[in-house]
Structures are given as C-alpha cells and as structure tokens.
Tab-separated table of C-alpha atoms and ligand atoms in Angstrom:
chain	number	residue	atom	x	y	z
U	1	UNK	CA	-29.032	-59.034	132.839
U	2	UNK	CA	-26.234	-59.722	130.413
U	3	UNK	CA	-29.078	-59.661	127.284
U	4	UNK	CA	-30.432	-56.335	128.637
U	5	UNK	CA	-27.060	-54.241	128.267
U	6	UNK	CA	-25.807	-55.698	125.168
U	7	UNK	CA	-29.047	-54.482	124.108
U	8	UNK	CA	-28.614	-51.317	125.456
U	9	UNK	CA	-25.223	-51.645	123.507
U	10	UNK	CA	-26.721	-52.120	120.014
U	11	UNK	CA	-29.123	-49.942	120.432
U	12	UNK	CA	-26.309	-47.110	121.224
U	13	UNK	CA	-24.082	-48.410	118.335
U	14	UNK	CA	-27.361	-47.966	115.776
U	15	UNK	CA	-27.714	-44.289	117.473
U	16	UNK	CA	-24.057	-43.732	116.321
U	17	UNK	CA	-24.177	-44.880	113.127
U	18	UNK	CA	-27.206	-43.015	112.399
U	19	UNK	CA	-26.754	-39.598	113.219
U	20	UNK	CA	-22.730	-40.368	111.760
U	21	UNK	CA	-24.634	-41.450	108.287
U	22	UNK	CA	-27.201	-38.325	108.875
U	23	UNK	CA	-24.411	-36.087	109.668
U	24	UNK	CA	-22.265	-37.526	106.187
U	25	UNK	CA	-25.304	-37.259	104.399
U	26	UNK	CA	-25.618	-33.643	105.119
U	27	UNK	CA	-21.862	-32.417	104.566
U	28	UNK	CA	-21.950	-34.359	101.254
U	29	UNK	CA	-25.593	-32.713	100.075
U	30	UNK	CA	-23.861	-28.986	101.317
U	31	UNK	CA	-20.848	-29.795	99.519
U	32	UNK	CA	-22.588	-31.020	96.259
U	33	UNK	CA	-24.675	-27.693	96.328
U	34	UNK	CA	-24.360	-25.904	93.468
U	35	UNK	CA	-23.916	-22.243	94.860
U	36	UNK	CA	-26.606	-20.210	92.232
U	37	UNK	CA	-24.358	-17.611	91.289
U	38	UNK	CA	-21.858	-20.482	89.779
U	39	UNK	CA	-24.327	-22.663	88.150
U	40	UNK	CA	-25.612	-19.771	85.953
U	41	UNK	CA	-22.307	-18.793	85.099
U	42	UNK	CA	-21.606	-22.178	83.658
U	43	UNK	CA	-24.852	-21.976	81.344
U	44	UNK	CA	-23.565	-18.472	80.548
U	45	UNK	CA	-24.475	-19.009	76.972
U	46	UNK	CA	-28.589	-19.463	77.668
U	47	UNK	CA	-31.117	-17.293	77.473
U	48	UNK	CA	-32.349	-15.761	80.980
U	49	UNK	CA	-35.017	-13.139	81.514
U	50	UNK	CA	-35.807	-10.085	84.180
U	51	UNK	CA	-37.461	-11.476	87.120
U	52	UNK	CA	-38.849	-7.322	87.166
U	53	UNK	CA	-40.011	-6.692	83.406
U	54	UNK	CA	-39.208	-10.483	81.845
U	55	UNK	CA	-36.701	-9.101	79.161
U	56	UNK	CA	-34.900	-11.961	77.359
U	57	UNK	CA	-30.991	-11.782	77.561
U	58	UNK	CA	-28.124	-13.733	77.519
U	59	UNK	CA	-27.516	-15.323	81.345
U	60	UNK	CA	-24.032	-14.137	81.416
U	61	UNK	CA	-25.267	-10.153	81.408
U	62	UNK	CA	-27.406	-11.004	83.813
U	63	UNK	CA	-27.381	-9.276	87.480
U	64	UNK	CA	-28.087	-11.796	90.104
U	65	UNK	CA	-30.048	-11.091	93.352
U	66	UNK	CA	-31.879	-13.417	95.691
U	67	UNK	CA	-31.494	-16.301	93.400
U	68	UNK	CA	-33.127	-14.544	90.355
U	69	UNK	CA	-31.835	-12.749	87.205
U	70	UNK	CA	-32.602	-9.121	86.434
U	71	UNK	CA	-31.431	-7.343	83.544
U	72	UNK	CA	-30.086	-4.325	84.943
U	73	UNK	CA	-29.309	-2.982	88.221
U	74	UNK	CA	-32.166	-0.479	88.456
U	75	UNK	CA	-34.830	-3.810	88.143
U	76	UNK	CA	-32.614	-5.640	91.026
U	77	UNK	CA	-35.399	-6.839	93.403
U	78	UNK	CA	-37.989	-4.932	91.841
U	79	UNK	CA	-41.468	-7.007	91.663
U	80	UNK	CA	-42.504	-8.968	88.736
U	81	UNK	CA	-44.912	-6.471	87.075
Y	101	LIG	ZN1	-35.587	-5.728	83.695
C-alpha cells in the first residue's frame, strides 16, 4: 500500500516538473523571438526585395507587412506577379 502511493507521488512530482520545464521552455522560446519588424531593422544595411514586383532595395526603406518586404506602399500585400 505504502509502495503504491509513493508511486502515485513520483509520478505527480514528474507531472510537475514537466509541464513547469514545458511551460519555461515556452516563455523562454517567446521571449527569445525575434519580433520581424526588429530583426530587419538591425540588418538595415542589406539588400531586400518587393515581395509584389521583386525590386532590390535597401531593407531599411522597406515597408513591412505580414512578415514580408514591399517597396512601396501601393505593392503592400499585393501578390507576387
Ligand atoms: Zn514593389
């Protein structure tokens, strides 16, 4: 009887430390996320081009939108071509 609930016991403690480790794991991943916008103004000095008509310009003129770069505000979230 004694075996079966400190068995029970470690098996609740490994459930704990688990999802705690899971849980860590997940904050730190969220927190080490580079937010897009941010990480392409930090390689402001490459070379980027339209997502719409593929026009080569420096990143930091670029116009971001859904993760992609677009040269000017009129191609924003127009197609590729
Ligand atoms: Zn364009």
């Amino acid at each position: 009887m004694m075996m079966r609930l400190l068995f029970w016991l470690a098996l609740a403690v490994l459930v704990i430390f688990a999802i705690r480790s899971k849980v860590r794991a997940a904050a730190r991943a969220q927190a080490e996320a580079p937010r897009p916008n941010a990480r392409a103004e930090i390689s402001a000095e490459s070379m980027t081009s339209c997502a719409h008509c593929g026009l080569h310009f420096p990143a930091s003129e670029a116009i971001h939108a859904d993760g992609l770069d677009y040269c000017s505000p009129a191609h924003v979230r127009l197609p590729p071509p």
